[in-house]
């Protein structure tokens, strides 16, 4: 890491295509600049899949603005970025601390992972209600009618959550239709949904994540989250762009983010789940937090082709069932 | 010996290339590049089978077929038409009423009320939407909390996440436009017919119903069309409030088409083409109706101005209605935003906590500190100010040059130039953003501040031109001709004579444009890159990301900038912003 610094500093800047929240991203950048001053980090920040599509579109048109890219899920990397040489091979020093299941070895490594959950307003739910939410079947209980919101499959993790549940025969479209009958309000991202749940506008937010609830809980909001019988895990992967305008700064950024020091900063900034094997802090220091019983991968090197094929179908099914026009 | 006096205007010795000869073709070229090139690309994009730069894409009618057959797209069109209709009805009702009160009655404090009614025009409608989201959500909106506290647990009336709620918020921000369009017709109206009605024994409201309203009808219909088309293209309010309610409009669908993977730029272009056609037809009909209404209201010649209608004690009610509108459009929303900027999280107990402010843990100044200190905010603020200054000055200078050509020259290119400068009125901002992306994605200006400036300048030329034209037309040519006879070149005559006389219009244009650019969102959101984020886009980002407290802070800063400029304009430069409109 330190050997890269002089050349990175000479480059003076890097451009990070990111979907990390504005405030969280700034904290991480500040921590980086404290360690490595003199390297300006310019952020192109867009939510959900928007940053993915911007990167794809620019590469298709021969535009090389991005130095480092952060997206959710592996499928676009394996099916498009690597074959079309949108990204380069780069293995950071701490690569072996991340499991191969949640990385694209030699190319992309998880800045954090998101584990699916349900968020709820702690003032408006009884313990019986919370227990009901601990199973996917419990999401369809009639008690939730008019009280819930759901995040649409626009993001890397929210889309994969919907995909996995749509694929499973015990859930599928029948289960989605039962949820739709409860008339949930739709949100394009989990954080605004969690905010409205914390405010009391809704009692429950489906297709949420621990980190979305956690950041509000830290500020004192009455919000909690629970996992179900299995939690769908989506890695948020960091990679160096091909023909990056500032390649050394990009590599330094990647080294630092994926180091133990960087991972602690990432979690403290946004309370993401780190899968670095030397970082053990839970994502949320809350009494209601429990680790998921079972993890199911949202996509990986074995399933990405199926993900690529099924994801548009799952999103179409969701759109149809929830009357959501994109 | 006779000496031949050499006149500068001697045609035998006149230079071939002078500024006044070069300017018209140069302006035409610039306008063609800035206006027609993006429009052409929207049309080509709509005829493309794939997204921008997608390998293997060909020309195809698929996207155009999609826009007219896909249920989601058709739903967007229906929502747009319904929402615009309701918004138009609400804003015309309120705007016309306010116009009649202020222009035709003995309402007290007329001048102050005039400013109050028009003031929301200068504010960011997106900030207003943020405020109403906090005030009007069914369970935890501030208004509903207050109503329940006063009238019991079943008393919550307001739900902003409905069609009516959405139209309500939109109409609040279109009332000033409706007011201005109607009030200008009311002010020009021949009053002798109303006087005749009074003489014949007709009361105030009978005269209003049987004389004033029918005469004003063409003007009101024209105003309705203008409000209808402008509300159809609006992005910020439907984008924020319509999404969670499932009410997607065409402008929001354009944004969604290109914001998520896989991006469908071809669909965005197809929707843009339909919206553009709709706007163009609407603007054309509006312009025809305006000419008709002008003849209509001045039938009978310019009579003497009547006495104002005496409302008696009802004038205080009329004043109250004006103040109520101002409260709903400005005071309450900004109070909500201010409150939202000092809470750690939104809470239904906010008023209870406010009552125990000193011991409450809900309130904090941290959000202000964090937001104002953030690098993204400071960079966006600085960038917004200098880009708005630069774009507004550039637009004003360009409009001045165009106006000079249109009003003061006999160039054969005037018709073409006039047409090209009118065209941007019909182009929705978000559509123009789509066109600029398609047209310039492979150019060096893509992703830079220059594509933003190009968009702002081209899109705002019609506003500036209208103001400067109105001024230049009134200036007699005698003074310039005297300067020319004295030996001054045309540009010198313009500089020394015309410019000082046009100063009020130039200043008004510059200041109005500055305000428009500062709060511009729809086009900016399509065009910004990593180093070009403006304050309004940062605000959108925060809202989309659920950082409502920071968004409230930024809304206040944005509105503060606009207010400061408004005050500088009226106090320092003595520009009458309201009358100039």
GROMACS .gro file of C-alpha atoms in nm, chain B residues 344-556:
model
  213
  670UNK     CA    1  -3.215   1.324   1.409
  671UNK     CA    2  -3.494   1.127   1.245
  672UNK     CA    3  -3.853   1.191   1.141
  673UNK     CA    4  -4.089   1.124   1.429
  674UNK     CA    5  -4.466   1.151   1.486
  675UNK     CA    6  -4.383   1.290   1.833
  676UNK     CA    7  -4.205   1.594   1.693
  677UNK     CA    8  -4.448   1.849   1.840
  678UNK     CA    9  -4.445   1.681   2.181
  679UNK     CA   10  -4.067   1.687   2.170
  680UNK     CA   11  -4.074   2.051   2.061
  681UNK     CA   12  -4.276   2.133   2.371
  682UNK     CA   13  -3.990   1.986   2.577
  683UNK     CA   14  -3.714   2.122   2.361
  684UNK     CA   15  -3.456   2.170   2.629
  685UNK     CA   16  -3.464   1.806   2.737
  686UNK     CA   17  -3.548   1.645   2.406
  687UNK     CA   18  -3.300   1.416   2.236
  688UNK     CA   19  -3.471   1.443   1.901
  689UNK     CA   20  -3.325   1.777   1.802
  690UNK     CA   21  -2.970   1.836   1.693
  691UNK     CA   22  -2.758   2.087   1.505
  692UNK     CA   23  -2.529   1.806   1.385
  693UNK     CA   24  -2.702   1.769   1.052
  694UNK     CA   25  -2.631   2.133   0.967
  695UNK     CA   26  -2.267   2.095   1.071
  696UNK     CA   27  -2.216   1.771   0.882
  697UNK     CA   28  -2.391   1.894   0.570
  698UNK     CA   29  -2.226   2.235   0.551
  699UNK     CA   30  -1.885   2.085   0.616
  700UNK     CA   31  -1.923   1.807   0.363
  701UNK     CA   32  -1.696   1.830   0.062
  702UNK     CA   33  -1.976   1.739  -0.177
  703UNK     CA   34  -2.193   2.023  -0.047
  704UNK     CA   35  -1.921   2.288  -0.057
  705UNK     CA   36  -1.811   2.192  -0.406
  706UNK     CA   37  -2.169   2.182  -0.534
  707UNK     CA   38  -2.247   2.518  -0.377
  708UNK     CA   39  -1.949   2.690  -0.528
  709UNK     CA   40  -2.009   2.521  -0.863
  710UNK     CA   41  -2.379   2.613  -0.866
  711UNK     CA   42  -2.306   2.979  -0.802
  712UNK     CA   43  -2.039   3.022  -1.065
  713UNK     CA   44  -2.214   2.808  -1.328
  714UNK     CA   45  -2.540   2.997  -1.273
  715UNK     CA   46  -2.358   3.331  -1.297
  716UNK     CA   47  -2.170   3.231  -1.608
  717UNK     CA   48  -2.467   3.070  -1.783
  718UNK     CA   49  -2.701   3.359  -1.703
  719UNK     CA   50  -2.453   3.621  -1.828
  720UNK     CA   51  -2.380   3.420  -2.143
  721UNK     CA   52  -2.750   3.366  -2.212
  722UNK     CA   53  -2.827   3.733  -2.163
  723UNK     CA   54  -2.546   3.839  -2.397
  724UNK     CA   55  -2.659   3.590  -2.658
  725UNK     CA   56  -3.019   3.701  -2.623
  726UNK     CA   57  -2.909   4.062  -2.661
  727UNK     CA   58  -2.723   3.982  -2.980
  728UNK     CA   59  -3.020   3.786  -3.115
  729UNK     CA   60  -3.260   4.063  -3.019
  730UNK     CA   61  -3.043   4.317  -3.193
  731UNK     CA   62  -3.052   4.112  -3.511
  732UNK     CA   63  -3.427   4.056  -3.489
  733UNK     CA   64  -3.529   4.409  -3.398
  734UNK     CA   65  -3.264   4.633  -3.541
  735UNK     CA   66  -3.144   4.470  -3.861
  736UNK     CA   67  -3.300   4.363  -4.187
  737UNK     CA   68  -3.112   4.037  -4.209
  738UNK     CA   69  -3.279   3.771  -4.423
  739UNK     CA   70  -3.197   3.518  -4.156
  740UNK     CA   71  -3.425   3.677  -3.895
  741UNK     CA   72  -3.716   3.437  -3.949
  742UNK     CA   73  -3.493   3.133  -3.913
  743UNK     CA   74  -3.324   3.278  -3.604
  744UNK     CA   75  -3.660   3.368  -3.450
  745UNK     CA   76  -3.790   3.018  -3.510
  746UNK     CA   77  -3.485   2.852  -3.356
  747UNK     CA   78  -3.495   3.070  -3.047
  748UNK     CA   79  -3.864   2.993  -2.992
  749UNK     CA   80  -3.817   2.619  -3.024
  750UNK     CA   81  -3.667   2.555  -2.678
  751UNK     CA   82  -3.992   2.672  -2.515
  752UNK     CA   83  -4.155   2.355  -2.643
  753UNK     CA   84  -3.875   2.124  -2.528
  754UNK     CA   85  -3.917   1.981  -2.178
  755UNK     CA   86  -3.598   2.019  -1.974
  756UNK     CA   87  -3.556   1.649  -1.915
  757UNK     CA   88  -3.610   1.578  -2.285
  758UNK     CA   89  -3.345   1.832  -2.373
  759UNK     CA   90  -3.112   1.655  -2.130
  760UNK     CA   91  -3.175   1.323  -2.310
  761UNK     CA   92  -3.105   1.492  -2.644
  762UNK     CA   93  -2.782   1.645  -2.522
  763UNK     CA   94  -2.658   1.307  -2.397
  764UNK     CA   95  -2.735   1.135  -2.727
  765UNK     CA   96  -2.581   1.420  -2.925
  766UNK     CA   97  -2.265   1.475  -2.724
  767UNK     CA   98  -2.176   1.149  -2.548
  768UNK     CA   99  -1.873   1.099  -2.769
  769UNK     CA  100  -1.766   1.462  -2.761
  770UNK     CA  101  -1.513   1.619  -2.521
  771UNK     CA  102  -1.787   1.813  -2.341
  772UNK     CA  103  -1.968   1.500  -2.218
  773UNK     CA  104  -1.948   1.470  -1.839
  774UNK     CA  105  -1.805   1.823  -1.808
  775UNK     CA  106  -1.948   2.150  -1.690
  776UNK     CA  107  -1.972   2.268  -2.053
  777UNK     CA  108  -2.253   2.034  -2.147
  778UNK     CA  109  -2.447   2.171  -1.851
  779UNK     CA  110  -2.378   2.530  -1.953
  780UNK     CA  111  -2.478   2.453  -2.312
  781UNK     CA  112  -2.806   2.309  -2.190
  782UNK     CA  113  -2.881   2.599  -1.958
  783UNK     CA  114  -2.799   2.863  -2.219
  784UNK     CA  115  -2.999   2.711  -2.504
  785UNK     CA  116  -3.296   2.621  -2.289
  786UNK     CA  117  -3.327   2.964  -2.129
  787UNK     CA  118  -3.273   3.182  -2.434
  788UNK     CA  119  -3.647   3.225  -2.500
  789UNK     CA  120  -3.706   3.374  -2.153
  790UNK     CA  121  -3.422   3.621  -2.186
  791UNK     CA  122  -3.510   3.708  -2.543
  792UNK     CA  123  -3.868   3.784  -2.454
  793UNK     CA  124  -3.761   4.034  -2.188
  794UNK     CA  125  -3.495   4.204  -2.398
  795UNK     CA  126  -3.705   4.213  -2.715
  796UNK     CA  127  -3.990   4.385  -2.532
  797UNK     CA  128  -3.743   4.654  -2.431
  798UNK     CA  129  -3.559   4.696  -2.762
  799UNK     CA  130  -3.880   4.722  -2.962
  800UNK     CA  131  -3.976   5.027  -2.763
  801UNK     CA  132  -3.647   5.205  -2.827
  802UNK     CA  133  -3.665   5.439  -3.121
  803UNK     CA  134  -3.396   5.399  -3.387
  804UNK     CA  135  -3.334   5.772  -3.412
  805UNK     CA  136  -3.061   5.779  -3.153
  806UNK     CA  137  -2.863   5.501  -3.318
  807UNK     CA  138  -2.914   5.654  -3.660
  808UNK     CA  139  -2.781   5.981  -3.527
  809UNK     CA  140  -2.472   5.800  -3.405
  810UNK     CA  141  -2.429   5.630  -3.742
  811UNK     CA  142  -2.457   5.958  -3.925
  812UNK     CA  143  -2.191   6.091  -3.689
  813UNK     CA  144  -1.957   5.818  -3.809
  814UNK     CA  145  -2.001   5.545  -3.554
  815UNK     CA  146  -1.992   5.182  -3.668
  816UNK     CA  147  -2.309   4.983  -3.601
  817UNK     CA  148  -2.156   4.795  -3.311
  818UNK     CA  149  -2.034   5.121  -3.161
  819UNK     CA  150  -2.380   5.273  -3.188
  820UNK     CA  151  -2.523   4.965  -3.021
  821UNK     CA  152  -2.265   4.974  -2.742
  822UNK     CA  153  -2.289   5.345  -2.664
  823UNK     CA  154  -2.658   5.402  -2.725
  824UNK     CA  155  -2.859   5.083  -2.714
  825UNK     CA  156  -2.694   4.903  -2.427
  826UNK     CA  157  -2.741   5.172  -2.164
  827UNK     CA  158  -3.105   5.213  -2.262
  828UNK     CA  159  -3.161   4.839  -2.249
  829UNK     CA  160  -2.992   4.810  -1.909
  830UNK     CA  161  -3.311   4.744  -1.706
  831UNK     CA  162  -3.413   4.457  -1.935
  832UNK     CA  163  -3.062   4.315  -1.938
  833UNK     CA  164  -3.040   4.321  -1.559
  834UNK     CA  165  -3.386   4.167  -1.515
  835UNK     CA  166  -3.302   3.894  -1.762
  836UNK     CA  167  -2.972   3.816  -1.598
  837UNK     CA  168  -3.118   3.796  -1.249
  838UNK     CA  169  -3.420   3.590  -1.351
  839UNK     CA  170  -3.200   3.349  -1.543
  840UNK     CA  171  -2.963   3.316  -1.250
  841UNK     CA  172  -3.254   3.210  -1.029
  842UNK     CA  173  -3.385   2.967  -1.292
  843UNK     CA  174  -3.046   2.801  -1.337
  844UNK     CA  175  -2.977   2.776  -0.962
  845UNK     CA  176  -3.294   2.575  -0.908
  846UNK     CA  177  -3.285   2.376  -1.233
  847UNK     CA  178  -3.307   2.001  -1.176
  848UNK     CA  179  -3.467   1.808  -1.466
  849UNK     CA  180  -3.193   1.868  -1.722
  850UNK     CA  181  -2.909   1.876  -1.471
  851UNK     CA  182  -2.994   1.533  -1.335
  852UNK     CA  183  -2.936   1.381  -1.678
  853UNK     CA  184  -2.611   1.563  -1.746
  854UNK     CA  185  -2.406   1.575  -1.426
  855UNK     CA  186  -2.081   1.386  -1.385
  856UNK     CA  187  -1.841   1.337  -1.094
  857UNK     CA  188  -1.709   1.691  -1.103
  858UNK     CA  189  -2.024   1.870  -1.212
  859UNK     CA  190  -2.289   1.798  -0.949
  860UNK     CA  191  -2.502   2.103  -0.878
  861UNK     CA  192  -2.680   2.183  -0.554
  862UNK     CA  193  -3.022   2.080  -0.686
  863UNK     CA  194  -2.886   1.744  -0.805
  864UNK     CA  195  -2.714   1.693  -0.468
  865UNK     CA  196  -3.049   1.766  -0.309
  866UNK     CA  197  -3.216   1.503  -0.530
  867UNK     CA  198  -2.939   1.258  -0.442
  868UNK     CA  199  -2.995   1.305  -0.072
  869UNK     CA  200  -3.370   1.261  -0.110
  870UNK     CA  201  -3.332   0.949  -0.321
  871UNK     CA  202  -3.087   0.812  -0.066
  872UNK     CA  203  -3.322   0.878   0.228
  873UNK     CA  204  -3.103   1.150   0.386
  874UNK     CA  205  -3.402   1.373   0.449
  875UNK     CA  206  -3.245   1.585   0.720
  876UNK     CA  207  -2.949   1.682   0.496
  877UNK     CA  208  -3.191   1.740   0.211
  878UNK     CA  209  -3.378   1.989   0.428
  879UNK     CA  210  -3.055   2.177   0.500
  880UNK     CA  211  -2.969   2.195   0.129
  881UNK     CA  212  -3.325   2.309   0.044
  882UNK     CA  213  -3.287   2.599   0.283
   0.00000   0.00000   0.00000
